Coordinates of C-alpha atoms in Angstrom, one line a residue:
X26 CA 39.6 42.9 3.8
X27 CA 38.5 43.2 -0.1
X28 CA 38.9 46.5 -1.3
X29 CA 37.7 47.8 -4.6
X30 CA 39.3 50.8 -5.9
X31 CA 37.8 52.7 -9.1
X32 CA 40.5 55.2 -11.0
X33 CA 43.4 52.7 -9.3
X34 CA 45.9 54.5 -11.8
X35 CA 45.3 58.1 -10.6
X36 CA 47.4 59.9 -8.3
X37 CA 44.4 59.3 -5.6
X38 CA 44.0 55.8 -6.9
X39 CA 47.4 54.7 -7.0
X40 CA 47.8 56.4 -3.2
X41 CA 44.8 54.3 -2.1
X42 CA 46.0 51.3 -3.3
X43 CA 49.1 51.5 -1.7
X44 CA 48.0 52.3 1.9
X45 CA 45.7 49.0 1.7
X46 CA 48.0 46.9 -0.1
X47 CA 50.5 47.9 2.8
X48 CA 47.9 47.1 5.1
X49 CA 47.2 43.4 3.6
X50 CA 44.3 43.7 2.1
X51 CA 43.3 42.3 -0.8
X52 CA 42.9 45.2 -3.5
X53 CA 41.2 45.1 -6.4
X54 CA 42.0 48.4 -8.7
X55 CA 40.0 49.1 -11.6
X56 CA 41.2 52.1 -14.1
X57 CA 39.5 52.2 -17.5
X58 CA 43.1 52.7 -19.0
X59 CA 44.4 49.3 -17.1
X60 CA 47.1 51.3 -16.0
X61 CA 49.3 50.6 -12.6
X62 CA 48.3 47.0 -13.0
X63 CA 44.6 47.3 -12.8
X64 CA 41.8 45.8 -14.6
X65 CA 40.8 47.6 -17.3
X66 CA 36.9 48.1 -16.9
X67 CA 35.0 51.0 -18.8
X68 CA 32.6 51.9 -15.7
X69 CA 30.6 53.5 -18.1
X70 CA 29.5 49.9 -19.8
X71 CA 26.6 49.2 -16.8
X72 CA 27.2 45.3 -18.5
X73 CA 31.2 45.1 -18.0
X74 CA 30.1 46.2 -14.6
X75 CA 27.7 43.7 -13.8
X76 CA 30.6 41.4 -15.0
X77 CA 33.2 42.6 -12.6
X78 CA 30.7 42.5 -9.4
X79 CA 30.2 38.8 -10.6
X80 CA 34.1 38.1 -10.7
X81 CA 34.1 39.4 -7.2
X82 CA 31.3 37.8 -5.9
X83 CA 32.6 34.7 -7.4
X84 CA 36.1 35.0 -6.1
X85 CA 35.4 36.5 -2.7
X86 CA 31.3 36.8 -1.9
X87 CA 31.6 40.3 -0.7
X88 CA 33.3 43.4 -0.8
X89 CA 34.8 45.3 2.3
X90 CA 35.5 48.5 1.3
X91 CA 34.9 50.5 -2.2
X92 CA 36.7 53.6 -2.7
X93 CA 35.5 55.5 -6.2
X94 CA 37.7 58.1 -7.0
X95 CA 36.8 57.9 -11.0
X96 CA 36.6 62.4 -11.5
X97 CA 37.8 64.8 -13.9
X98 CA 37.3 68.7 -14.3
X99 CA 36.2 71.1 -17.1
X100 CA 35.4 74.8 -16.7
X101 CA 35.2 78.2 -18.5
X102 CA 36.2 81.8 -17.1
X103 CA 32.2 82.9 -17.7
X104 CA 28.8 81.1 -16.9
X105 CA 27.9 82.0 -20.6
X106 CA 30.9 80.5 -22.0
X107 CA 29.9 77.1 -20.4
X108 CA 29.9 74.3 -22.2
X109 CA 27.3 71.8 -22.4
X110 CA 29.4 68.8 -24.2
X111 CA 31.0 69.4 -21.2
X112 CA 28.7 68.9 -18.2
X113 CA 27.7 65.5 -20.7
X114 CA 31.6 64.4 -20.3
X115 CA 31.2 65.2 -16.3
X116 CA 27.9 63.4 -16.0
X117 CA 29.5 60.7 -17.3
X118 CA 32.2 60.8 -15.2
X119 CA 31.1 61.6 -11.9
X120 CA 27.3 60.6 -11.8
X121 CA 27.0 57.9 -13.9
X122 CA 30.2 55.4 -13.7
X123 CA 28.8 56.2 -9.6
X124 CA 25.7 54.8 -10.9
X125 CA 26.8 51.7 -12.4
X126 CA 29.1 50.7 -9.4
X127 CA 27.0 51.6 -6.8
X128 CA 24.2 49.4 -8.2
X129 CA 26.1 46.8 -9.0
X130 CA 28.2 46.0 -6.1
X131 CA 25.4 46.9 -3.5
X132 CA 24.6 43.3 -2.2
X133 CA 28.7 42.3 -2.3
X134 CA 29.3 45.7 0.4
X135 CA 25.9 44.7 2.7
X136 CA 27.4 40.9 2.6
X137 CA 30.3 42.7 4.6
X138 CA 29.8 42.7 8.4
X139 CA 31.7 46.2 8.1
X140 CA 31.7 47.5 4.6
X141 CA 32.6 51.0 3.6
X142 CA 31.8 52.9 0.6
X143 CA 33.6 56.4 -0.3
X144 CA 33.3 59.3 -3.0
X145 CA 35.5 62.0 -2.9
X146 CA 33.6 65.3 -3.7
X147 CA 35.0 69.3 -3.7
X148 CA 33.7 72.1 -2.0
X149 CA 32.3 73.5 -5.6
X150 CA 29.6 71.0 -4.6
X151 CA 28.5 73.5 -1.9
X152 CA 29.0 76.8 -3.6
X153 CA 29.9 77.1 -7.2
X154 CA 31.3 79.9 -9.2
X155 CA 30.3 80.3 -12.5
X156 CA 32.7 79.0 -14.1
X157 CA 32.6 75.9 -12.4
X158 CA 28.7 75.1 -12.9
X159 CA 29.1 71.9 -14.8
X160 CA 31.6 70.5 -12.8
X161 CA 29.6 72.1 -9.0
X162 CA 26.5 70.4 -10.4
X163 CA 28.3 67.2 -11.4
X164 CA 29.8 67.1 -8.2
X165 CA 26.5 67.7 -5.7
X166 CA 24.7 65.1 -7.9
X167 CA 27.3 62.4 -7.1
X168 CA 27.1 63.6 -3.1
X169 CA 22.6 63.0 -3.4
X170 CA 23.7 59.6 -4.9
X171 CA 26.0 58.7 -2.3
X172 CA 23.8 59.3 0.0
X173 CA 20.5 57.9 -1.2
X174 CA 23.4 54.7 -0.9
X175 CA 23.7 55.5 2.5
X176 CA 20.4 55.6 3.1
X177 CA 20.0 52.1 1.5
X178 CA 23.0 50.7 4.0
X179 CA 21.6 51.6 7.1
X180 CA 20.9 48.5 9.3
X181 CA 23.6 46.8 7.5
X182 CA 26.6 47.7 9.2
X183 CA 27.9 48.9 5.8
X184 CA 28.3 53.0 5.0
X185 CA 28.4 55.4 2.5
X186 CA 30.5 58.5 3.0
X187 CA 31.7 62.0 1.2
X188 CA 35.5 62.9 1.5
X189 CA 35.2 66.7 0.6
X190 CA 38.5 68.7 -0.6
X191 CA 39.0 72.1 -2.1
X192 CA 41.7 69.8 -4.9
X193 CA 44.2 67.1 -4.6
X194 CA 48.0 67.5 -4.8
X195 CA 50.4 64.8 -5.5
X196 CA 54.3 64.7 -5.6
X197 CA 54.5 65.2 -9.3
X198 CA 52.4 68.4 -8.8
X199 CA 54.8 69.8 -6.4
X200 CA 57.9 68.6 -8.2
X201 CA 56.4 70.4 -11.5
X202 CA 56.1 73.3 -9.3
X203 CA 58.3 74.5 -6.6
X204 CA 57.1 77.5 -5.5
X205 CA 53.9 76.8 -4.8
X206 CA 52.4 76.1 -1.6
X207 CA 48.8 74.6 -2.7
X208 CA 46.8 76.0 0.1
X209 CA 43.9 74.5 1.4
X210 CA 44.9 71.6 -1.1
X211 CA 44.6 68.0 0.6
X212 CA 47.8 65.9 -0.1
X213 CA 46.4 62.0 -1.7
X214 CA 48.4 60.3 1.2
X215 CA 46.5 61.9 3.4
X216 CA 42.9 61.2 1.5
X217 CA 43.9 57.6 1.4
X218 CA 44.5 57.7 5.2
X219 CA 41.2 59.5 6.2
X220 CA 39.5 56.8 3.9
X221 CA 41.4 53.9 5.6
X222 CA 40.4 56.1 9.3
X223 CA 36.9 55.2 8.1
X224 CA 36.2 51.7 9.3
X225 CA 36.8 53.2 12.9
X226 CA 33.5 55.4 12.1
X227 CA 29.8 53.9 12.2
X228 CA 29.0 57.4 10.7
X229 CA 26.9 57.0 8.0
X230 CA 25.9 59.3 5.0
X231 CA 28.1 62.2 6.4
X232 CA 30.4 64.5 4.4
X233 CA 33.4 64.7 5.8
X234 CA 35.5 67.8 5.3
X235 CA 39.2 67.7 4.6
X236 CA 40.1 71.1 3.4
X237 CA 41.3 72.2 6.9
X238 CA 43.5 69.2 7.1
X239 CA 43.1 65.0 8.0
X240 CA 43.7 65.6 11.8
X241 CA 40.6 68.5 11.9
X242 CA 38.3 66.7 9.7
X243 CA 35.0 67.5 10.5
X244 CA 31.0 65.7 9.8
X245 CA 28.9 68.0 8.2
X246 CA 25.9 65.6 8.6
X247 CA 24.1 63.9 6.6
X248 CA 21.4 67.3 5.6
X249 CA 24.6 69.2 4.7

């Protein structure tokens, strides 16, 4: 399969990458900072976009399996005391890079026979505090996008899911600190598997929980 991985030199990323490079596949990992080996495309330029769909379409005529894990965070301990240079950095983050890939590379995942797109969304999507409104709002516009995509794949044998977590934890995190337990927290070996586990699913536009753990994931459906 080709699989196309957005913020390849995260934590997430770079656990992504490895499960489907271990796999076979061909993986294609795109980080803005070219880190980890990856191309370095700004997914905020909608042209250097269009570019890299192009490449791909050139080099392969399709795409398998998309897997855009480009996020970030901001917050404030108040609603008051929210920022709004900060919801613009999180738009820009979450919604719009989202945008730009999604748009682009729509007619590479329907010329898959089985393609899968995936976004990886938090449960601030469903009920934010106040001091996560930017980053809650951010977050539940990204989820509408995804599945307005969805919507646009059915019929195509191609699908557009929502990975939901409470956070991510990584080695380094638990190597920086010891004594914490990270509850509810889903481990990014354990994203990249439930994304892998998703090309045995013809689920489409569902939000798929993963706070409880990979092996108890559960569909929310698609009005969630």
């Amino acid at each position: 399969m080709i699989i196309l991985v957005t913020g390849a030199g995260g934590p997430a990323g770079r656990a992504v990458v490895r499960r489907f490079t271990g796999e076979g596949h061909t993986v294609i990992g795109v980080d803005k900072s070219g880190a980890e080996g990856s191309l370095a495309v700004d997914l905020l330029d909608a042209d250097a976009v269009a570019r890299l769909a192009a490449d791909v379409r050139a080099e392969h005529g399709r795409v398998d399996g998309i897997v855009h894990l480009v996020g970030g965070w901001r917050g404030s301990k108040t609603f008051a005391e929210t920022s709004l240079d900060d919801w613009a950095l999180l738009h820009d983050l979450l919604v719009r890079t989202l945008q730009h890939v999604t748009l682009a590379f729509e007619p590479l995942l329907k010329a898959s026979e089985r393609g899968r797109f995936a976004i990886v969304s938090a449960k601030a999507a469903e009920r934010p505090t106040q001091g996560n409104a930017a980053y809650g709002t951010a977050k539940a516009a990204s989820e509408a996008w995804t599945l307005a995509f969805a919507d646009a794949l059915e019929g195509t044998g191609s699908t557009a899911n929502i990975l939901v977590v409470k956070a991510l934890v990584h080695e380094g995190m638990r190597a920086a600190n010891p004594e914490r337990a990270f509850p509810g927290f889903t481990d990014v070996d354990d994203l990249a598997e439930a994304i892998e586990a998703l090309w045995s699913t013809d689920a489409n536009g569902t939000r798929i929980d993963l706070t409880a753990g990979t092996a108890a994931a559960k569909e929310e459906g698609r009005t969630a």
